[in-house]
Structures are given as structure tokens and as C-alpha cells.
Coordinates of C-alpha atoms in Angstrom, one line a residue:
X1 CA 7.0 45.1 104.8
X2 CA 6.3 42.5 102.1
X3 CA 6.6 39.0 103.3
X4 CA 9.4 36.7 102.2
X5 CA 9.4 32.9 102.0
X6 CA 11.6 32.7 105.1
X7 CA 9.4 34.6 107.5
X8 CA 5.9 33.6 106.2
X9 CA 4.5 30.1 106.7
X10 CA 2.7 28.7 103.6
X11 CA -1.1 28.4 104.1
X12 CA -2.7 25.0 104.2
X13 CA -3.2 23.3 100.8
X14 CA -6.9 22.9 101.7
X15 CA -7.6 26.6 102.2
X16 CA -8.3 28.2 98.9
X17 CA -9.4 31.4 100.7
X18 CA -5.8 32.6 100.8
X19 CA -5.1 31.8 97.1
X20 CA -5.2 34.4 94.3
X21 CA -4.7 33.4 90.7
X22 CA -4.1 36.3 88.3
X23 CA -2.3 37.1 85.1
X24 CA -0.9 40.3 83.5
X25 CA -2.2 41.2 80.0
X26 CA -1.1 44.1 77.8
X27 CA 0.1 45.1 74.4
X28 CA 3.6 44.2 73.4
X29 CA 6.3 46.3 75.0
X30 CA 4.1 47.8 77.7
X31 CA 6.2 46.5 80.6
X32 CA 4.6 43.1 81.6
X33 CA 7.9 41.3 82.1
X34 CA 9.5 44.2 84.0
X35 CA 6.4 44.4 86.3
X36 CA 6.7 40.6 86.9
X37 CA 10.4 41.2 87.8
X38 CA 9.5 43.7 90.4
X39 CA 6.9 41.4 91.9
X40 CA 9.4 38.6 92.2
X41 CA 11.8 40.9 94.0
X42 CA 9.1 42.4 96.3
X43 CA 7.8 39.0 97.4
X44 CA 11.4 37.9 98.0
X45 CA 11.3 34.6 96.0
X46 CA 14.2 35.8 93.8
X47 CA 17.2 37.2 95.7
X48 CA 18.8 40.4 94.4
X49 CA 22.0 38.7 93.5
X50 CA 20.1 36.2 91.2
X51 CA 17.9 38.9 89.7
X52 CA 18.2 39.7 86.0
X53 CA 15.9 41.6 83.6
X54 CA 13.1 39.6 82.1
X55 CA 13.6 36.9 84.7
X56 CA 10.7 34.8 83.5
X57 CA 11.7 34.9 79.8
X58 CA 13.8 31.8 79.3
X59 CA 14.5 31.8 75.6
X60 CA 17.4 33.7 74.0
X61 CA 15.1 35.2 71.3
X62 CA 12.7 36.5 74.0
X63 CA 15.6 38.2 75.8
X64 CA 17.1 39.7 72.6
X65 CA 13.9 41.1 71.2
X66 CA 12.4 42.0 74.5
X67 CA 9.2 40.1 73.8
X68 CA 7.4 37.3 75.7
X69 CA 6.6 34.2 73.6
X70 CA 5.8 31.5 76.2
X71 CA 3.6 32.3 79.2
X72 CA 5.2 31.5 82.6
X73 CA 3.5 30.7 85.9
X74 CA 5.1 31.6 89.2
X75 CA 3.9 31.2 92.9
X76 CA 4.6 34.1 95.3
X77 CA 3.8 34.6 99.0
X78 CA 2.4 38.0 100.0
X79 CA 1.2 39.4 103.3
X80 CA -1.1 42.5 102.6
X81 CA -0.3 45.7 104.5
X82 CA -3.5 45.7 106.5
X83 CA -3.2 42.0 107.4
X84 CA 0.4 41.2 108.3
X85 CA -0.6 37.9 110.0
X86 CA -2.5 36.5 107.0
X87 CA 0.0 35.6 104.2
X88 CA -1.6 34.9 100.8
X89 CA -0.4 32.8 97.9
X90 CA -0.4 34.7 94.6
X91 CA -0.2 32.6 91.4
X92 CA 0.9 35.0 88.7
X93 CA 1.0 34.1 85.0
X94 CA 3.1 36.4 82.7
X95 CA 1.6 36.3 79.2
X96 CA 2.8 37.4 75.7
X97 CA 1.5 40.6 74.2
X98 CA 1.8 40.0 70.4
X99 CA -1.3 39.1 68.3
X100 CA 0.4 35.9 67.1
X101 CA 0.4 34.5 70.6
X102 CA -3.2 35.2 71.6
X103 CA -3.7 31.5 72.1
X104 CA -1.1 31.6 75.0
X105 CA -3.1 34.5 76.6
X106 CA -6.4 32.6 76.3
X107 CA -4.9 29.6 78.0
X108 CA -3.6 31.7 80.9
X109 CA -6.9 33.5 81.4
X110 CA -8.7 30.1 81.7
X111 CA -6.5 29.3 84.8
X112 CA -7.2 32.7 86.5
X113 CA -9.9 34.5 88.4
X114 CA -8.5 38.0 87.9
X115 CA -6.2 39.9 85.6
X116 CA -4.0 43.1 85.7
X117 CA -4.7 45.1 82.5
X118 CA -1.4 47.0 82.0
X119 CA -1.3 50.1 79.8
X120 CA 1.8 52.3 79.0
X121 CA 1.2 55.8 80.4
X122 CA 3.2 57.2 77.4
X123 CA 1.4 55.3 74.6
X124 CA -2.1 54.7 75.9
X125 CA -4.5 51.9 74.8
X126 CA -3.4 49.8 71.8
X127 CA -5.2 47.3 69.7
X128 CA -3.9 44.3 71.5
X129 CA -4.9 45.8 74.9
X130 CA -8.5 45.9 73.7
X131 CA -8.3 42.4 72.3
X132 CA -6.9 41.0 75.6
X133 CA -9.5 43.0 77.6
X134 CA -12.4 41.4 75.6
X135 CA -10.8 38.0 76.1
X136 CA -10.7 38.6 79.9
X137 CA -14.4 39.8 79.8
X138 CA -15.4 36.6 78.0
X139 CA -13.8 34.6 80.8
X140 CA -15.7 36.8 83.4
X141 CA -12.5 37.8 85.2
X142 CA -12.0 40.6 87.7
X143 CA -10.1 43.4 85.9
X144 CA -7.6 45.7 87.7
X145 CA -6.7 48.6 85.4
X146 CA -3.0 49.7 85.8
X147 CA -1.0 52.5 84.1
X148 CA 2.7 51.6 83.9
X149 CA 5.8 53.7 83.1
X150 CA 4.6 56.8 85.0
X151 CA 8.3 57.8 85.6
X152 CA 8.7 58.6 81.9
X153 CA 9.0 62.3 80.9
X154 CA 6.4 61.6 78.1
X155 CA 3.9 59.9 80.4
X156 CA 0.4 61.4 80.5
X157 CA -1.2 59.4 83.4
X158 CA -4.2 61.6 83.8
X159 CA -5.2 61.5 80.2
X160 CA -4.8 57.8 79.7
X161 CA -6.4 57.0 83.2
X162 CA -9.6 58.7 82.0
X163 CA -9.4 56.8 78.7
X164 CA -9.0 53.5 80.6
X165 CA -11.7 54.3 83.1
X166 CA -14.1 55.1 80.2
X167 CA -13.3 51.8 78.5
X168 CA -13.7 49.5 81.5
X169 CA -16.5 51.5 83.1
X170 CA -14.8 52.4 86.4
X171 CA -13.8 55.6 88.2
X172 CA -10.6 57.4 87.2
X173 CA -9.4 57.0 90.9
X174 CA -9.6 53.2 90.5
X175 CA -6.9 53.2 87.9
X176 CA -3.6 52.3 89.7
X177 CA -0.4 54.1 88.6
X178 CA 2.9 52.2 88.8
X179 CA 6.4 52.3 87.6
X180 CA 7.7 48.7 87.0
X181 CA 11.2 50.1 86.5
X182 CA 11.5 51.9 89.8
X183 CA 9.0 49.7 91.7
X184 CA 6.8 52.7 92.6
X185 CA 3.2 51.6 93.3
X186 CA 3.9 47.8 92.8
X187 CA 3.3 47.1 96.6
X188 CA -0.1 48.8 96.4
X189 CA -0.9 46.8 93.2
X190 CA -0.2 43.5 95.0
X191 CA -2.5 44.6 97.9
X192 CA -5.2 45.3 95.4
X193 CA -4.8 41.9 93.8
X194 CA -5.4 40.3 97.2
X195 CA -8.4 42.6 97.9
X196 CA -10.1 42.5 94.5
X197 CA -9.4 39.1 92.9
X198 CA -11.8 36.5 94.1
X199 CA -10.6 33.2 95.7
X200 CA -10.8 30.1 93.5
X201 CA -14.0 28.2 93.7
X202 CA -14.0 24.4 93.9
X203 CA -15.2 21.4 95.8
X204 CA -12.3 19.9 97.9
X205 CA -14.2 16.7 98.6
X206 CA -15.2 16.0 94.9
X207 CA -13.2 13.7 92.6
X208 CA -10.0 15.4 91.5
X209 CA -10.2 17.6 88.4
X210 CA -7.3 19.7 87.1
X211 CA -7.1 21.7 83.9
X212 CA -3.9 21.6 81.7
X213 CA -3.1 25.2 80.6
X214 CA 0.4 24.6 79.2
X215 CA 3.0 21.9 78.7
X216 CA 6.7 22.1 77.8
X217 CA 9.3 19.5 76.9
X218 CA 12.4 19.0 79.1
X219 CA 15.2 16.9 77.6
X220 CA 15.9 15.2 80.9
X221 CA 12.5 14.8 82.6
X222 CA 10.1 14.5 79.6
X223 CA 6.9 16.5 79.4
X224 CA 6.3 19.0 82.2
X225 CA 2.6 19.7 82.4
X226 CA 1.2 23.0 84.0
X227 CA -2.1 22.6 85.7
X228 CA -4.7 24.4 87.8
X229 CA -6.6 22.2 90.3
X230 CA -10.3 23.0 90.2
X231 CA -11.8 20.2 92.4
X232 CA -10.4 17.7 94.8
X233 CA -6.6 17.2 95.1
X234 CA -3.8 15.4 93.4
X235 CA -0.9 13.7 95.3
X236 CA 2.5 12.4 94.6
X237 CA 2.8 8.8 93.2
X238 CA -0.9 8.8 92.4
X239 CA -2.2 7.3 89.2
X240 CA -3.9 9.8 87.0
X241 CA -6.0 9.8 83.8
X242 CA -6.2 12.3 80.9
X243 CA -9.9 12.5 80.2
X244 CA -9.7 13.3 76.4
X245 CA -7.3 10.5 75.5
X246 CA -8.0 8.1 78.4
X247 CA -4.2 7.7 78.8
X248 CA -3.1 6.8 82.3
X249 CA 0.2 7.7 84.0
X250 CA 1.9 7.6 87.4
X251 CA 2.7 11.0 88.9
X252 CA 6.5 10.9 89.4
X253 CA 6.6 14.5 90.7
X254 CA 4.1 17.3 91.5
X255 CA 4.9 20.8 92.8
X256 CA 4.9 24.5 92.2
X257 CA 7.0 27.1 90.4
X258 CA 8.6 29.5 92.8
X259 CA 9.9 30.5 90.2
X260 CA 12.1 27.4 89.8
X261 CA 10.3 24.0 90.1
X262 CA 9.8 23.0 93.8
X263 CA 8.4 19.5 94.5
X264 CA 5.5 19.1 96.9
X265 CA 3.3 16.3 98.4
X266 CA 0.2 17.4 96.5
X267 CA -1.9 20.3 95.1
X268 CA -5.4 21.3 96.4
X269 CA -8.3 23.4 95.1
X270 CA -7.3 26.5 93.3
X271 CA -3.6 25.8 93.3
X272 CA -1.4 26.2 90.2
X273 CA 1.6 24.0 89.7
X274 CA 3.2 21.3 87.5
X275 CA 3.2 17.6 87.2
X276 CA 5.8 15.2 85.7
X277 CA 4.8 11.7 84.5
X278 CA 7.9 10.7 82.5
X279 CA 5.9 10.9 79.2
X280 CA 8.1 11.9 76.2
X281 CA 5.4 13.1 73.8
X282 CA 3.8 16.5 74.5
X283 CA 0.7 15.5 72.5
X284 CA -0.2 13.2 75.4
X285 CA -0.6 16.3 77.6
X286 CA -3.1 18.2 75.4
X287 CA -3.7 21.8 76.5
X288 CA -7.3 22.3 77.7
X289 CA -7.6 18.6 78.7
X290 CA -8.8 17.6 82.2
X291 CA -6.6 15.5 84.6
X292 CA -8.4 13.3 87.1
X293 CA -7.6 10.4 89.4
X294 CA -7.5 6.9 87.9
X295 CA -9.5 5.4 90.7
X296 CA -12.8 7.2 91.6
X297 CA -12.1 9.8 89.0
X298 CA -14.4 12.5 87.7
X299 CA -17.1 11.8 85.1
X300 CA -17.4 15.2 83.6
X301 CA -14.4 17.0 82.0
X302 CA -13.9 20.7 82.5
X303 CA -14.9 22.9 79.6
X304 CA -11.6 23.4 77.6
X305 CA -10.8 25.8 74.8
X306 CA -10.2 25.4 71.1
X307 CA -7.0 24.2 69.6
X308 CA -5.0 26.9 67.8
X309 CA -5.5 26.9 64.1
X310 CA -2.6 27.8 61.8
X311 CA -3.3 31.0 59.9
X312 CA -0.2 31.2 57.6
X313 CA 1.6 28.5 55.7
X314 CA 5.1 28.6 54.4
X315 CA 7.4 26.0 52.9
X316 CA 10.7 25.4 54.8
X317 CA 13.5 23.7 52.7
X318 CA 17.1 23.0 53.7
X319 CA 19.7 24.7 51.6
X320 CA 21.6 21.4 51.5
X321 CA 19.3 18.6 50.6
X322 CA 21.2 16.2 52.8
X323 CA 20.0 18.2 55.9
X324 CA 16.3 17.0 55.3
X325 CA 16.4 14.4 58.1
X326 CA 17.9 17.0 60.5
X327 CA 15.1 19.4 59.7
X328 CA 12.5 16.8 60.3
X329 CA 14.1 15.9 63.7
X330 CA 14.3 19.6 64.6
X331 CA 10.6 20.3 63.8
X332 CA 9.7 17.2 65.9
X333 CA 11.6 18.6 68.9
X334 CA 10.2 22.2 68.4
X335 CA 6.6 20.8 68.3
X336 CA 7.2 19.3 71.7
X337 CA 7.5 22.9 73.1
X338 CA 5.0 24.5 70.7
X339 CA 1.6 22.7 70.3
X340 CA 0.5 25.4 67.7
X341 CA 3.2 24.3 65.2
X342 CA 1.9 22.0 62.5
X343 CA 3.8 20.6 59.5
X344 CA 3.7 18.0 56.8
X345 CA 6.4 16.8 54.2
X346 CA 6.3 18.2 50.7
X347 CA 8.6 18.3 47.7
X348 CA 9.3 20.9 45.1
X349 CA 10.9 20.4 41.7
X350 CA 13.0 23.4 42.2
X351 CA 13.8 23.2 45.9
X352 CA 13.8 19.4 46.6
X353 CA 12.4 17.9 49.8
X354 CA 11.1 20.1 52.6
X355 CA 8.1 20.7 54.9
X356 CA 4.8 22.8 54.6
X357 CA 4.6 24.4 58.0
X358 CA 1.6 26.1 59.6
X359 CA 2.1 29.2 61.8
X360 CA -0.1 31.5 63.8
X361 CA 1.3 34.6 62.1
X362 CA 4.4 36.1 60.6
X363 CA 6.1 36.7 64.0
X364 CA 5.5 33.0 64.9
X365 CA 7.1 32.1 61.5
X366 CA 10.1 34.3 62.2
X367 CA 10.6 32.9 65.7
X368 CA 10.4 29.3 64.6
X369 CA 12.8 29.9 61.7
X370 CA 15.3 31.7 64.0
X371 CA 15.1 28.8 66.5
X372 CA 15.6 26.2 63.7
X373 CA 18.7 28.0 62.4
X374 CA 20.1 28.9 65.8
X375 CA 19.4 25.8 68.0
X376 CA 19.8 23.2 65.3
X377 CA 22.4 24.9 63.0
X378 CA 20.2 24.6 59.8
X379 CA 20.4 26.9 56.7
X380 CA 16.8 27.3 55.4
X381 CA 14.9 28.7 52.5
X382 CA 11.4 29.9 53.4
X383 CA 8.9 30.3 50.6
X384 CA 6.5 33.3 50.6
X385 CA 3.8 32.8 53.2
X386 CA 0.3 32.0 52.0
X387 CA -3.1 31.1 53.6
X388 CA -5.5 28.2 53.2
X389 CA -8.1 28.4 50.4
X390 CA -11.2 26.3 49.8
X391 CA -11.9 25.7 46.1
X392 CA -15.3 24.4 44.8
X393 CA -15.3 22.9 41.3
X394 CA -18.3 22.9 39.0
X395 CA -18.6 19.2 39.3
X396 CA -19.2 19.6 43.1
X397 CA -15.8 18.4 44.3
X398 CA -14.0 20.5 46.9
X399 CA -10.2 21.1 47.5
X400 CA -8.3 22.5 50.5
X401 CA -5.3 24.5 49.1
X402 CA -2.4 25.3 51.4
X403 CA 0.2 25.5 48.6
X404 CA -0.2 27.2 45.2
X405 CA 1.0 24.0 43.5
X406 CA -2.2 22.3 44.9
X407 CA -4.5 24.8 43.2
X408 CA -6.8 22.6 40.9
X409 CA -7.0 22.9 37.2
X410 CA -10.3 22.7 35.4
X411 CA -13.6 24.5 35.8
X412 CA -13.7 26.3 39.1
X413 CA -17.0 27.4 40.5
X414 CA -16.0 29.4 43.6
X415 CA -12.8 30.1 45.6
X416 CA -13.2 30.8 49.4
X417 CA -10.5 32.8 51.2
X418 CA -10.1 33.3 55.0
X419 CA -11.1 36.8 56.3
X420 CA -10.2 38.5 59.6
X421 CA -11.7 41.2 61.7
X422 CA -9.0 43.8 62.2
X423 CA -9.0 46.4 64.9
X424 CA -6.8 49.4 64.3
X425 CA -6.1 52.2 66.9
X426 CA -4.4 55.4 65.9
X427 CA -4.4 59.2 66.4
X428 CA -7.3 60.7 64.5
X429 CA -5.1 62.6 62.1
X430 CA -4.2 59.3 60.4
X431 CA -7.8 58.1 59.7
X432 CA -7.6 59.0 56.0
X433 CA -4.3 57.2 55.4
X434 CA -5.5 54.1 57.2
X435 CA -8.8 54.0 55.3
X436 CA -6.9 54.4 52.0
X437 CA -4.5 51.5 52.9
X438 CA -7.4 49.2 54.0
X439 CA -9.4 49.9 50.9
X440 CA -6.4 49.1 48.7
X441 CA -6.2 45.7 50.5
X442 CA -9.9 44.9 49.7
X443 CA -11.0 45.9 53.2
X444 CA -14.5 46.7 54.3
X445 CA -15.2 49.2 57.1
X446 CA -17.3 47.8 59.9
X447 CA -17.3 50.7 62.3
X448 CA -15.4 53.5 63.8
X449 CA -15.3 54.8 67.4
X450 CA -13.5 57.7 69.1
X451 CA -11.8 56.5 72.3
X452 CA -10.9 60.1 73.2
X453 CA -10.7 63.4 71.4
X454 CA -7.6 62.4 69.4
X455 CA -7.6 58.6 69.4
X456 CA -9.8 56.6 67.1
X457 CA -10.6 52.8 66.8
X458 CA -11.4 51.5 63.3
X459 CA -12.8 48.0 62.7
X460 CA -12.3 46.4 59.3
X461 CA -13.0 43.1 57.6
X462 CA -9.9 42.2 55.6
X463 CA -8.8 39.1 53.6
X464 CA -6.0 37.3 55.7
X465 CA -3.9 37.0 52.5
X466 CA -3.7 40.8 52.2
X467 CA -2.3 41.3 55.7
X468 CA 0.2 38.5 56.2
X469 CA 2.9 40.1 54.0
X470 CA 3.6 43.8 54.6
X471 CA 0.3 45.3 55.9
X472 CA 1.8 46.0 59.3
X473 CA 4.9 47.7 57.9
X474 CA 2.7 49.8 55.5
X475 CA 0.4 50.7 58.4
X476 CA 3.4 51.8 60.6
X477 CA 5.0 53.9 57.8
X478 CA 1.8 55.7 57.0
X479 CA 1.0 56.5 60.6
X480 CA 4.6 57.3 61.7
X481 CA 4.6 54.3 64.0
X482 CA 1.6 55.4 66.0
X483 CA -1.0 52.9 64.8
X484 CA -1.5 49.4 66.4
X485 CA -3.2 46.4 64.8
X486 CA -4.9 43.4 66.2
X487 CA -6.9 40.8 64.2
X488 CA -8.9 37.6 64.7
X489 CA -10.4 35.1 62.2
X490 CA -14.1 35.5 61.4
X491 CA -14.7 32.9 58.7
X492 CA -14.3 33.1 54.9
X493 CA -15.7 34.9 51.8
X494 CA -15.8 34.1 48.1
X495 CA -13.2 36.0 46.0
X496 CA -12.0 36.3 42.4
X497 CA -8.7 34.6 42.9
X498 CA -6.4 33.1 40.3
X499 CA -3.1 31.1 40.3
X500 CA -0.2 32.9 38.7
X501 CA 2.5 30.5 37.3
X502 CA 6.1 31.6 36.5
X503 CA 7.5 29.8 33.4
X504 CA 11.2 29.6 32.6
X505 CA 11.7 28.7 28.9
X506 CA 8.2 27.2 28.9
X507 CA 8.7 25.1 32.0
X508 CA 6.6 25.9 35.2
X509 CA 8.7 26.5 38.4
X510 CA 6.3 25.5 41.2
X511 CA 8.2 27.4 43.9
X512 CA 7.4 30.8 42.3
X513 CA 3.6 30.2 41.8
X514 CA 1.2 32.3 43.9
X515 CA -2.5 32.7 44.4
X516 CA -3.5 36.3 44.0
X517 CA -6.6 38.4 43.4
X518 CA -7.4 38.8 39.7
X519 CA -6.8 42.6 39.9
X520 CA -3.3 42.2 41.2
X521 CA -2.2 39.2 39.1
X522 CA -0.5 41.4 36.4
X523 CA 1.5 43.5 38.9
X524 CA 2.7 40.3 40.7
X525 CA 3.6 38.5 37.4
X526 CA 5.5 41.5 36.0
X527 CA 7.3 42.1 39.3
X528 CA 8.4 38.4 39.6
X529 CA 9.5 38.3 35.9
X530 CA 11.5 41.5 36.4
X531 CA 13.1 40.2 39.6
X532 CA 14.1 36.9 38.0
X533 CA 15.5 38.6 34.9
X534 CA 18.0 40.3 37.2
X535 CA 18.7 37.2 39.3
X536 CA 19.1 34.5 36.6
X537 CA 22.6 34.5 35.0
X538 CA 22.8 34.8 31.2
X539 CA 23.0 31.4 29.4
X540 CA 24.4 30.5 25.9
X541 CA 20.8 30.9 24.6
X542 CA 17.9 33.3 25.1
X543 CA 15.7 32.5 28.1
X544 CA 12.1 33.8 28.2
X545 CA 10.6 34.4 31.7
X546 CA 6.8 34.4 31.5
X547 CA 4.0 34.9 34.0
X548 CA 0.8 33.0 33.1
X549 CA -2.7 32.4 34.4
X550 CA -3.6 29.0 33.0
X551 CA -2.6 29.1 29.3
X552 CA -2.7 32.9 29.1
X553 CA 0.6 34.8 29.3
X554 CA 0.2 38.0 31.2
X555 CA 3.8 39.3 31.5
X556 CA 7.2 38.5 29.9
X557 CA 10.8 39.3 30.3
X558 CA 13.9 37.9 28.5
X559 CA 17.3 37.0 29.7
X560 CA 19.5 37.8 26.6
X561 CA 21.9 35.1 25.4
X562 CA 25.7 35.4 25.7
X563 CA 26.9 35.6 22.1
X564 CA 30.4 34.6 21.1
X565 CA 32.0 37.0 18.5
X566 CA 32.3 34.4 15.6
X567 CA 33.4 37.2 13.2
X568 CA 36.6 38.0 15.1
X569 CA 38.7 35.8 12.9
X570 CA 37.3 37.3 9.6
X571 CA 39.6 40.2 8.7
X572 CA 38.1 40.7 5.2
X573 CA 36.7 38.7 2.4
X574 CA 33.3 38.4 1.0
X575 CA 30.2 39.3 3.2
X576 CA 28.7 35.9 2.4
X577 CA 31.5 34.2 4.4
X578 CA 30.5 36.3 7.5
X579 CA 26.8 35.6 6.9
X580 CA 27.5 31.9 6.7
X581 CA 29.3 31.9 10.1
X582 CA 26.4 33.9 11.7
X583 CA 23.7 31.5 10.2
X584 CA 25.7 28.6 11.6
X585 CA 25.8 30.2 15.0
X586 CA 22.0 30.9 14.8
X587 CA 21.3 27.2 14.1
X588 CA 23.5 26.2 17.0
X589 CA 21.7 28.6 19.4
X590 CA 18.3 27.2 18.2
X591 CA 19.4 23.6 18.8
X592 CA 20.9 24.6 22.2
X593 CA 17.6 26.2 23.2
X594 CA 15.8 23.0 22.6
X595 CA 18.1 20.7 24.5
X596 CA 19.5 23.3 27.0
X597 CA 18.2 23.6 30.6
X598 CA 18.0 26.9 32.5
X599 CA 20.2 26.8 35.6
X600 CA 18.6 28.8 38.4
X601 CA 21.3 29.4 41.1
X602 CA 20.3 28.8 44.7
X603 CA 20.9 32.5 45.4
X604 CA 18.2 33.4 43.0
X605 CA 15.7 31.2 44.8
X606 CA 16.7 32.7 48.1
X607 CA 16.4 36.3 46.9
X608 CA 13.1 35.7 45.1
X609 CA 11.4 33.5 47.7
X610 CA 12.7 34.9 51.0
X611 CA 10.0 36.5 53.2
X612 CA 12.0 39.7 53.0
X613 CA 10.9 40.1 49.4
X614 CA 7.5 41.5 48.5
X615 CA 4.8 38.9 48.2
X616 CA 1.5 38.9 46.2
X617 CA -0.3 42.2 46.9
X618 CA 2.7 43.6 48.7
X619 CA 3.0 46.4 46.1
X620 CA 6.8 46.4 46.2
X621 CA 7.1 47.0 50.0
X622 CA 9.2 44.8 52.3
X623 CA 7.3 42.0 54.1
X624 CA 6.5 42.5 57.7
X625 CA 9.4 42.0 60.0

């Protein structure tokens, strides 16, 4: 029987031979959180009466959408079947599966020696499965292939086991088959984790070195830092030093997650746990940093990993301008829990004061916006997402452009745009449709491999700007939902890009400007002009809506004037009398056009700028949800 905390003594902190650190990696919705739930139940650290689905997912949004956003670490005791008297400590980290949160996965992998690669037995290998597998291989981890959901009527365990074995280079018999929902095969999986995952390696007598792999902000206790001890040991009330910032703190509490925080006297080699120093700023606990003792500390820091770089930028503006300070405070608080969030103040003539916020992708944008509106009660307008461009001028100067309004005027030599390497996996019948879609988005085919008779992997280089809007939706609709997408940044390329401005009665409205490829400038300009013609209410005078590249107008629509019937009181008489009244009205309209201002209602901005509407290059489809 699996061991429970009550009947199994914990191993000595100095004995790393009984510790196994592993994580679960998979594509989104392949059953990671459900498998973690079964492990918590089997090891007995969560009682049945306290158990709930997605136990480790703490946020409302995670539970509603059934996705994992923040990785969670948990410590579980386990006595393998063949060695009842030797209880082991399993440190398991549940990771997100969506491409936007790959940085969370890479942090988790750095704290582990092995990983469980989970694949849905009804869907097979997806793009994110491959991406996470390559990440695990880069970290040189032991990989345990597992097929989940074998209880489903649509499951094809034999077919996908062969596919998985071919991919990893193992035997088909080595692929474990489990059902996280019913618990079938989970006990055997835990035994395999103990058998296959190597013990953590470290020097217990060396100066203490621990790696920070995550940190969160607690309103009452300050920053909670999650660490894995590599060398030496850390004890309670010890003074510690962060090696990248040289900041020193006193350890107020140190302990493990089982799955709730449990204080301990210290942590030794290979152990995963948390520490609390009372610090209120999460930036003082940088992910990837090394923690060491203040006295007789280590000289050499552990090799960390890169800071996440924002891929997509969007402007966030409060509907009510007086909410600006509340938005600033809300972003400050969210950044405490999400180190990948970056923002800076900006203002727009049309929308007032707001922030330019950097996100890892569209799902990240959507989650942050939902949290701002839900947790802080804010009503927001989000401008269409765009990426960072590098513009070289003919005089040798260079500009970083994160907002179309920053696009320089003058003689431009080159415009560099970010590109990504995209991996698409789909049934072979959809290859033609996928190729057509990628070519329409300026994609370049890098290679194509058949994973099995009827599943193909395509590798494309695509401009990031072309996929942040509706590429995912278009891909799903063309492949009836069977295709999966993963992408990673690979640098930049020069492109023929122009800035399209929208003019209302000759005045530029910066909120509607966009940077698009020259070939798509006309379609974007005419689409925005058309949309605004329907949204802007009619004025007392005629309002021209123009799309322009520099001084050249490329599209125009007109909002017709509201005309009063000035001839209503003329029942007869000479025609010259009527003409005189019409000429007088015409002069008045001309004068009004000169001094009048176009009133653009807030609803028009929301409709034209919301991320639900088509962006540059979206070809009229809805943006990715």
C-alpha cells in the first residue's frame, strides 16, 4: 500500500539518496493537474474530504478555464512496492502547458532531475509536447513517457505509444499507460519515478547554494521564495545573501510544501522548499538567482536561466480617466506575482493616460486583463496588440518601436521585425490548408516530418506580428481543431513595413495607427475606415475618415452630415428664395466644418480597438481567444 505521512518517518535531511525531484510536462489539457490530484491522494498528503479537482491550481481563472498558469511545487512521501521499509520523498512540480507560459516550464525543469512526459491517449503528440520534450532534453533530464486518459472510448494507446517510443527512442513497452481520472496505473508510475529518476547530486559539506525557481507575493507574509538546495544546507534564522544583487536578509521561516506550507528547521542537498525573509518586493528574489549563506558563503553562483522577454505589447487604458492611479497600483501588485509582466506609462490624445504593457503572448494578455478587471474592479480598453520593431534611419540612428505612435518620420533605411520558429502538428490531410495559411502570413517552410502515417510536423519561420492576432483561430478553423501550434523567438528579419495612420477630418488619431506590411496596408486602412464610418455618429457637418501612409491617402470613407430641412417653411414663392436659404446653410456648414470637432464616443474606441476585433493582417477574422 502507498505510504501516508502518519505511518512513514521522513528521511534524514542529509540523505539525498531518498529524494526524487521531478515535474510533469505536457500539452495544454492533457491531464497534468488531474494526475497531480491522484498523486496527492495516493501519497495521502491530502485527505479525501479536503480533495477538490485541480487542487494545485489556486487562481479562479485557472479553475474556470481548466488551465495551469503558475507552476506549483509539492512534497510527497512514497514507499515503493518492492521496498516498503524505504520511504522516499518525491518533490513534484506541476507545470503549465500553454506556449505563453514556457518560461514557467523552463524554471521548473531547472529544479528537477527527471520529468514525466504526459500525452493524451486520444489526441496523441501535440506541438507543445514536442517543445517541452526538447526543453527537458536540453536540461539532460530523465524522461518517463506516459499515456494518459486510457479509459476514454476514443483512446488509441497502442498507436500513440508507438509514436511516443519512436520520438524518444525507447521501447513501446517502456511507455506507461495511466488514467489520471480513475487512478489506474498511477501507483506504478510513482514506483517508476523512484526507480528511474536519479537522486540529486550536491556536496553537503560545501558552502550553501540554493537556486530560486519561483517567487510569489503574499499580502501578509511578503515574498515567498521557492528554492532547490544544490549544495550545503540552509537553516532557520540564518542570514542569507542573494548573489546577483548582493542583498542580505534574515531567514524568518524555511520549510516545504506538503501541499500547504510546513515550517522546518532547515533544508539540505536536493530538497525543494520555500523561504520567507519578510521582503515586500518580489524583484529582490530574482528567479534564477543563487541564495547562499552570508558568512562563509559560496563564491560561484549557479548557472541561471534567461529572464523572460515580452513578445507582445498592448496599451491598457482605464475607461474612466480618474481610475489611472488604481490601474498603476493594480499593475504593481500583479507584477509581484508575475515577474514576466513589464509596463511603462504612456498617454494617448484619444484615450488619455494609460500603460504600455508587455506580455508573453495573447493568453498572457487575456489572463492579466481578466485579473485586473476581476480582482481590482477596473474597466479597461486594450489597444490592438503589436510587437517590437527596430528601425534604422539613413543617418545611422536607431529607434526601438513598441507603439505605432513611436514610429519615426523621415528617411528610413531598414525596419527589422521579430520572427519566430513555429512548429505545427496536424493530420496529414490538412497539410495543404496549413501551407496556404502560413504562406499568406509571409511564412517560410523550414522542414516537414511525418511522425506516423497520418500525422505530420511542419516547421515554419513566421513574423511574430502575423501570428499574435488570429493565426491560432485561423489554424484551428482550417484543420477542424486538430492542429496544434508552438513557437519560439529566433531573432529578426528586415521587412517592408509601413505605418498606417487614421485621420478624422484631417487630424491623426494615434490610437488607431498600426504598423503593417506594405502589401496589407490598403486592406487594413480600408477596413478601419469602413468600421469607423459605422461607429462614429453623424455630425452637423460631413466628416472624412482617411487612412494614410505618410502624406499619401490610401483609403477614404465619409460620414454624411445631418441636414436640417431649411425649405420646410417655404410653401411657395420664387425659387431664388429657396436657393438663398440653401446657400446660407451651405456657408454655415463650411464654417462649422472649420471650427467643429469630431466627437468619437467611447463605445467606438472600444469596438475599434478591442482585441476581439481584427488587427493588421487579420483579414477580417476574429483575434485569437
